Coordinates of C-alpha atoms and ligand atoms in Angstrom, one line a residue:
X1 CA 101.8 183.0 87.3
X2 CA 98.2 184.0 88.2
X3 CA 97.4 187.5 89.6
X4 CA 97.2 187.4 93.4
X5 CA 93.8 187.2 95.1
X6 CA 93.2 189.7 97.9
X7 CA 91.9 187.8 101.0
X8 CA 90.7 189.7 104.1
X9 CA 90.8 188.0 107.5
X10 CA 89.3 189.7 110.5
X11 CA 90.3 188.7 114.0
X12 CA 93.8 188.0 112.6
X13 CA 95.4 188.0 116.0
X14 CA 93.0 185.5 117.4
X15 CA 93.2 181.7 117.8
X16 CA 91.3 180.8 114.7
X17 CA 93.4 183.4 112.8
X18 CA 96.6 181.7 113.9
X19 CA 95.3 178.3 112.5
X20 CA 94.0 179.9 109.4
X21 CA 96.5 182.3 107.9
X22 CA 99.4 179.9 107.4
X23 CA 97.1 177.5 105.5
X24 CA 95.8 180.2 103.3
X25 CA 99.3 181.4 102.6
X26 CA 100.4 177.9 101.7
X27 CA 97.7 177.5 99.1
X28 CA 95.4 175.1 100.8
X29 CA 92.4 177.4 100.4
X30 CA 92.6 178.8 96.8
X31 CA 95.0 176.3 95.2
X32 CA 98.7 175.6 95.0
X33 CA 99.1 177.9 92.0
X34 CA 97.2 180.9 93.4
X35 CA 99.2 183.7 95.0
X36 CA 97.4 185.6 97.7
X37 CA 97.6 189.0 99.4
X38 CA 96.5 188.9 103.1
X39 CA 94.7 191.9 104.4
X40 CA 94.5 191.5 108.2
X41 CA 92.0 193.3 110.4
X42 CA 92.0 193.4 114.1
X43 CA 91.3 195.9 116.9
X44 CA 93.9 198.6 117.7
X45 CA 95.0 196.8 120.9
X46 CA 95.8 193.7 118.9
X47 CA 98.0 195.3 116.2
X48 CA 101.2 194.3 117.9
X49 CA 100.1 190.7 118.0
X50 CA 99.1 190.9 114.3
X51 CA 102.6 192.1 113.5
X52 CA 104.0 189.1 115.3
X53 CA 101.9 186.8 113.2
X54 CA 103.0 188.6 110.1
X55 CA 106.6 188.1 111.2
X56 CA 106.0 184.4 111.4
X57 CA 104.2 184.3 108.0
X58 CA 107.3 186.0 106.5
X59 CA 109.5 183.4 108.2
X60 CA 107.7 180.6 106.4
X61 CA 108.8 182.1 103.1
X62 CA 105.6 180.9 101.4
X63 CA 106.0 181.2 97.6
X64 CA 102.4 182.1 97.2
X65 CA 102.3 184.9 99.7
X66 CA 102.4 188.0 97.5
X67 CA 101.8 190.7 100.2
X68 CA 100.3 191.5 103.6
X69 CA 98.5 194.5 105.1
X70 CA 97.7 194.9 108.8
X71 CA 95.1 197.5 109.9
X72 CA 92.4 198.3 112.4
X73 CA 90.3 200.0 109.7
X74 CA 87.7 197.8 107.9
X75 CA 87.8 200.0 104.8
X76 CA 91.6 199.4 104.4
X77 CA 91.2 195.7 105.2
X78 CA 88.4 195.1 102.7
X79 CA 89.8 197.3 99.8
X80 CA 89.4 195.3 96.6
X81 CA 89.1 191.9 98.4
X82 CA 87.8 189.0 96.5
X83 CA 87.5 186.7 99.6
X84 CA 86.6 188.0 103.1
X85 CA 86.7 185.7 106.2
X86 CA 85.0 187.5 109.0
X87 CA 86.3 185.7 112.0
X88 CA 86.9 188.5 114.5
X89 CA 84.2 188.7 117.2
X90 CA 83.9 188.0 120.8
X91 CA 84.0 184.2 121.4
X92 CA 81.7 182.4 123.8
X93 CA 83.1 181.5 127.2
X94 CA 82.0 178.9 129.7
X95 CA 78.3 179.1 130.5
X96 CA 77.5 181.6 127.7
X97 CA 74.9 180.7 125.0
X98 CA 75.4 182.0 121.5
X99 CA 72.4 184.4 122.0
X100 CA 74.4 186.2 124.7
X101 CA 76.8 187.2 122.0
X102 CA 74.2 188.6 119.7
X103 CA 74.2 192.3 120.5
X104 CA 77.8 192.3 121.5
X105 CA 78.7 191.2 118.0
X106 CA 75.9 192.7 115.9
X107 CA 77.5 196.1 115.8
X108 CA 80.7 194.7 114.4
X109 CA 78.9 193.2 111.5
X110 CA 76.9 196.3 110.5
X111 CA 80.1 198.3 110.3
X112 CA 82.0 195.5 108.4
X113 CA 79.1 194.9 106.0
X114 CA 79.0 198.6 105.2
X115 CA 82.8 198.7 104.6
X116 CA 82.6 195.7 102.3
X117 CA 79.7 197.4 100.5
X118 CA 81.9 200.5 100.0
X119 CA 85.4 199.0 99.0
X120 CA 85.4 195.3 98.3
X121 CA 85.5 193.7 94.9
X122 CA 81.9 193.5 93.5
X123 CA 82.1 189.7 93.5
X124 CA 83.6 189.3 96.9
X125 CA 82.8 186.0 98.6
X126 CA 82.2 186.5 102.3
X127 CA 82.3 183.8 104.9
X128 CA 81.2 184.7 108.4
X129 CA 82.8 182.5 111.2
X130 CA 82.3 184.8 114.2
X131 CA 79.4 183.8 116.3
X132 CA 76.4 183.9 116.1
X133 CA 77.6 183.2 112.6
X134 CA 74.3 183.0 110.8
X135 CA 72.9 186.1 112.2
X136 CA 76.1 188.0 111.9
X137 CA 76.2 187.0 108.2
X138 CA 72.6 188.2 107.8
X139 CA 73.5 191.6 109.4
X140 CA 76.6 192.0 107.1
X141 CA 74.5 191.1 104.1
X142 CA 71.7 193.6 105.0
X143 CA 74.4 196.2 105.6
X144 CA 75.8 195.8 102.1
X145 CA 72.9 196.7 99.8
X146 CA 75.1 197.1 96.7
X147 CA 76.6 193.7 96.9
X148 CA 74.9 190.5 95.7
X149 CA 73.2 189.0 98.9
X150 CA 74.2 185.5 97.6
X151 CA 77.8 186.4 98.2
X152 CA 77.3 186.4 102.0
X153 CA 77.5 183.0 103.7
X154 CA 77.8 181.6 107.2
X155 CA 79.9 178.7 108.4
X156 CA 78.0 175.5 108.9
X157 CA 80.9 173.4 107.6
X158 CA 82.3 172.6 111.1
X159 CA 78.9 171.1 112.0
X160 CA 79.0 169.2 108.7
X161 CA 82.5 167.9 109.4
X162 CA 81.7 167.0 112.9
X163 CA 78.7 165.0 111.7
X164 CA 80.8 163.2 109.1
X165 CA 83.2 162.1 111.8
X166 CA 80.5 160.8 114.0
X167 CA 78.9 158.8 111.1
X168 CA 82.3 157.4 110.1
X169 CA 82.9 156.2 113.7
X170 CA 79.4 154.7 113.9
X171 CA 79.6 152.8 110.6
X172 CA 83.3 152.0 110.7
X173 CA 83.8 153.5 107.3
X174 CA 86.2 156.3 106.2
X175 CA 84.9 159.8 106.3
X176 CA 85.8 160.3 102.7
X177 CA 83.3 157.6 101.7
X178 CA 80.3 159.4 103.0
X179 CA 78.3 161.4 100.5
X180 CA 75.1 163.4 100.6
X181 CA 75.1 164.6 104.2
X182 CA 73.0 167.8 104.9
X183 CA 73.1 170.1 107.9
X184 CA 70.0 172.4 108.1
X185 CA 69.7 175.6 110.0
X186 CA 71.7 177.6 112.5
X187 CA 75.3 177.0 113.6
X188 CA 74.2 176.2 117.1
X189 CA 73.0 173.2 119.1
X190 CA 69.7 173.4 117.2
X191 CA 71.3 172.6 113.9
X192 CA 69.8 169.5 112.2
X193 CA 72.4 167.1 110.8
X194 CA 70.4 164.9 108.4
X195 CA 71.8 161.6 107.1
X196 CA 68.6 160.3 105.6
X197 CA 70.1 160.9 102.1
X198 CA 73.7 160.0 102.9
X199 CA 75.4 157.0 101.2
X200 CA 78.6 155.1 101.6
X201 CA 79.6 153.2 98.4
X202 CA 76.1 153.6 97.2
X203 CA 74.5 152.1 100.3
X204 CA 72.1 154.1 102.5
X205 CA 73.7 155.3 105.7
X206 CA 70.3 155.4 107.4
X207 CA 69.7 151.7 106.6
X208 CA 73.2 150.8 107.7
X209 CA 72.6 152.5 111.1
X210 CA 68.9 151.8 111.3
X211 CA 68.5 153.3 114.8
X212 CA 66.3 156.3 115.2
X213 CA 67.0 156.5 119.0
X214 CA 70.8 156.8 118.3
X215 CA 70.0 159.6 115.8
X216 CA 67.8 161.5 118.2
X217 CA 69.5 160.8 121.5
X218 CA 73.2 160.4 120.7
X219 CA 74.1 161.7 117.2
X220 CA 72.2 165.0 117.1
X221 CA 73.2 166.1 120.7
X222 CA 76.8 165.1 120.1
X223 CA 77.2 167.1 117.0
X224 CA 75.0 170.0 118.3
X225 CA 76.9 170.3 121.6
X226 CA 80.3 169.7 120.3
X227 CA 81.3 173.3 120.5
X228 CA 80.4 173.5 124.2
X229 CA 82.2 170.1 124.8
X230 CA 85.4 171.6 123.4
X231 CA 85.1 174.8 125.4
X232 CA 84.6 172.6 128.5
X233 CA 87.7 170.5 127.7
X234 CA 90.0 173.1 126.4
X235 CA 88.8 176.2 128.3
X236 CA 88.8 177.8 124.8
X237 CA 86.5 177.5 121.9
X238 CA 87.4 175.3 118.9
X239 CA 90.1 176.9 116.7
X240 CA 92.0 174.6 114.5
X241 CA 88.9 172.7 113.5
X242 CA 87.1 175.9 112.8
X243 CA 89.9 177.2 110.7
X244 CA 89.9 173.9 108.8
X245 CA 86.2 174.2 108.1
X246 CA 86.6 177.8 106.9
X247 CA 89.3 176.6 104.4
X248 CA 87.0 173.7 103.3
X249 CA 84.1 176.2 102.8
X250 CA 85.9 178.7 100.7
X251 CA 88.0 176.1 98.7
X252 CA 84.8 174.3 97.7
X253 CA 83.0 177.5 96.8
X254 CA 85.8 178.7 94.7
X255 CA 87.2 175.5 93.2
X256 CA 84.0 173.4 93.1
X257 CA 82.8 170.1 94.7
X258 CA 82.6 167.9 91.7
X259 CA 78.9 167.2 92.4
X260 CA 79.5 166.3 96.1
X261 CA 77.2 167.9 98.6
X262 CA 78.5 170.2 101.3
X263 CA 76.7 172.4 103.8
X264 CA 76.8 176.2 103.6
X265 CA 74.9 178.8 105.5
X266 CA 73.3 180.8 102.6
X267 CA 70.4 183.3 102.3
X268 CA 67.3 181.3 101.7
X269 CA 65.5 181.8 98.4
X270 CA 62.3 180.5 100.1
X271 CA 63.0 176.8 99.4
X272 CA 62.0 174.1 101.9
X273 CA 59.6 176.6 103.7
X274 CA 62.5 178.7 105.0
X275 CA 61.5 182.4 104.6
X276 CA 63.5 184.3 102.0
X277 CA 66.8 185.8 103.2
X278 CA 67.1 183.8 106.5
X279 CA 70.8 182.7 106.6
X280 CA 70.2 179.0 106.9
X281 CA 72.4 175.9 106.5
X282 CA 71.4 174.0 103.3
X283 CA 73.0 171.2 101.3
X284 CA 74.7 172.7 98.2
X285 CA 77.0 171.7 95.4
X286 CA 79.5 174.2 94.0
X287 CA 80.7 174.8 90.4
X288 CA 82.4 177.6 88.6
X289 CA 82.6 179.7 91.8
X290 CA 78.9 179.5 92.5
X291 CA 76.9 177.4 95.0
X292 CA 73.6 175.8 94.1
X293 CA 71.1 174.5 96.7
X294 CA 70.3 170.8 96.5
X295 CA 66.6 170.9 95.6
X296 CA 63.6 168.7 95.9
X297 CA 64.6 166.7 99.0
X298 CA 61.7 165.1 100.9
X299 CA 61.2 166.4 104.4
X300 CA 59.6 163.9 106.7
X301 CA 57.8 164.9 110.0
X302 CA 60.8 164.4 112.3
X303 CA 63.0 166.5 110.0
X304 CA 60.3 169.2 109.7
X305 CA 60.1 169.4 113.5
X306 CA 63.9 169.7 113.8
X307 CA 64.1 172.3 111.0
X308 CA 61.4 174.3 112.7
X309 CA 63.3 174.4 116.0
X310 CA 66.4 175.8 114.3
X311 CA 64.4 178.1 112.1
X312 CA 62.6 179.5 115.2
X313 CA 65.9 180.2 116.9
X314 CA 67.2 182.1 113.8
X315 CA 64.0 184.1 113.5
X316 CA 64.3 185.1 117.2
X317 CA 67.9 186.1 116.6
X318 CA 66.8 188.1 113.6
X319 CA 64.1 189.9 115.6
X320 CA 66.7 190.6 118.3
X321 CA 68.9 192.6 115.9
X322 CA 66.1 194.2 113.7
X323 CA 66.5 197.5 115.5
X324 CA 70.1 197.7 114.4
X325 CA 69.3 197.3 110.7
X326 CA 67.0 200.4 110.5
Ligands
NAD401 P1 89.7 185.0 119.7 O1 89.2 185.8 120.9 O2 90.9 184.1 119.9 O3 90.1 186.0 118.5 C1 89.1 187.0 118.1 C2 89.9 188.1 117.5 O4 89.0 189.0 116.9 C3 90.8 188.8 118.5 O5 92.1 189.0 118.0 C4 90.0 190.2 118.7 O6 90.9 191.3 118.9 C5 89.4 190.3 117.2 N1 88.3 191.2 117.1 C6 87.3 191.4 118.0 N2 86.5 192.4 117.6 C7 87.0 192.7 116.3 C8 86.5 193.6 115.3 N3 85.5 194.4 115.5 N4 87.2 193.7 114.2 C9 88.3 192.9 114.0 N5 88.8 192.0 114.9 C10 88.1 191.9 116.1 O7 88.5 184.2 119.1 P2 88.6 182.9 118.1 O8 88.7 181.7 119.0 O9 89.5 183.1 117.0 O10 87.1 182.9 117.6 C11 86.6 183.9 116.7 C12 85.1 183.8 116.5 O11 84.8 182.6 115.8 C13 84.3 183.7 117.8 O12 83.1 184.5 117.6 C14 83.9 182.3 117.9 O13 82.8 182.0 118.7 C15 83.7 181.9 116.5 N6 83.7 180.5 116.1 C16 82.8 180.1 115.1 C17 82.8 178.8 114.7 C18 81.8 178.4 113.6 O14 81.8 177.2 113.3 N7 81.1 179.3 113.0 C19 83.7 177.9 115.2 C20 84.6 178.3 116.2 C21 84.6 179.6 116.6
LMR402 C1 82.0 175.8 117.9 O1 80.9 175.3 117.4 O2 82.9 175.2 118.2 C2 82.0 177.3 117.9 O3 80.9 177.9 117.4 C3 82.4 177.8 119.3 C4 81.2 177.8 120.2 O4 80.9 178.8 120.8 O5 80.5 176.7 120.3

């Protein structure tokens, strides 16, 4: 039996938490042979609800669930964790843009970044889901100077999965057949889902679709505004699909992608003209617990324009929180 991995989940009493925890405990994230200890963080007023979720987790009798901790103290939740899913934040409600959430949530991520810096495992893999995810991940990274910045990531995988589904519907092919999709930039309507390199059974998806207007006027707005469409329809932001994307992100990072491209929000190393440290969606492959950016892709003018829009938004967000980072 492997030694258990300590996994922190913040916002454990929330709707994403409720879709996420049971799948982590059942082995869908780290493997069917990997025991886990769940370290659950939420606000003081949510502790009773967290206890309820823990009772349900117990009642599943998951063989891989080796322990659970509930707390409102980040330094307890993050103690020795090897994986940290930072979900807890204020979600967007009808009519709100992600930017409105910026300052409300920025403070949470300075505190949590500092706590990770102090008590987490030195190789902790951090995924920020709470919005605005890229900027929150940037704040957490900057608040944790003793940890490797590469270990802080933001969730673009939901955008990636949304784009895959739209492309599968358009081409009439199974999602699993689509390779080499990339999503650039911010987890927001400005993200640029780019299928210029994508293939299905070796054939170019761009050639199969061959419709620039569909790309610009239908595909990109559909993927970009999907979060708002779900809020409009459900009255609540996406939860099960977000939890699913978080599972995909960490599973691929830890267990590898076998050469397949996936999208992760990672601190830029300066590639593709994205300034160093900007937390940006890039195509990556994962192997041996590390991600590697897909390099050397050609960026045409349409793509450069789209990338600049999402980069400008991220730079504005970054400027908006600069005062909090000292
Ligand atoms: P929710 O309101 O149902 O749950 C949030 C939970 O976080 C609550 O239990 C709340 O008490 C807790 N919380 C708030 N502040 C906290 C703090 N400082 N420390 C610990 N816990 C705290 O929200 P949800 O639907 O689960 O969504 C969570 C976040 O995920 C939101 O920011 C939402 O916008 C975001 N989200 C991101 C993506 C993505 O693709 N990146 C997708 C969907 C939702
Ligand atoms: C989503 O994309 O579904 C989430 O980020 C929720 C939101 O606010 O759009």
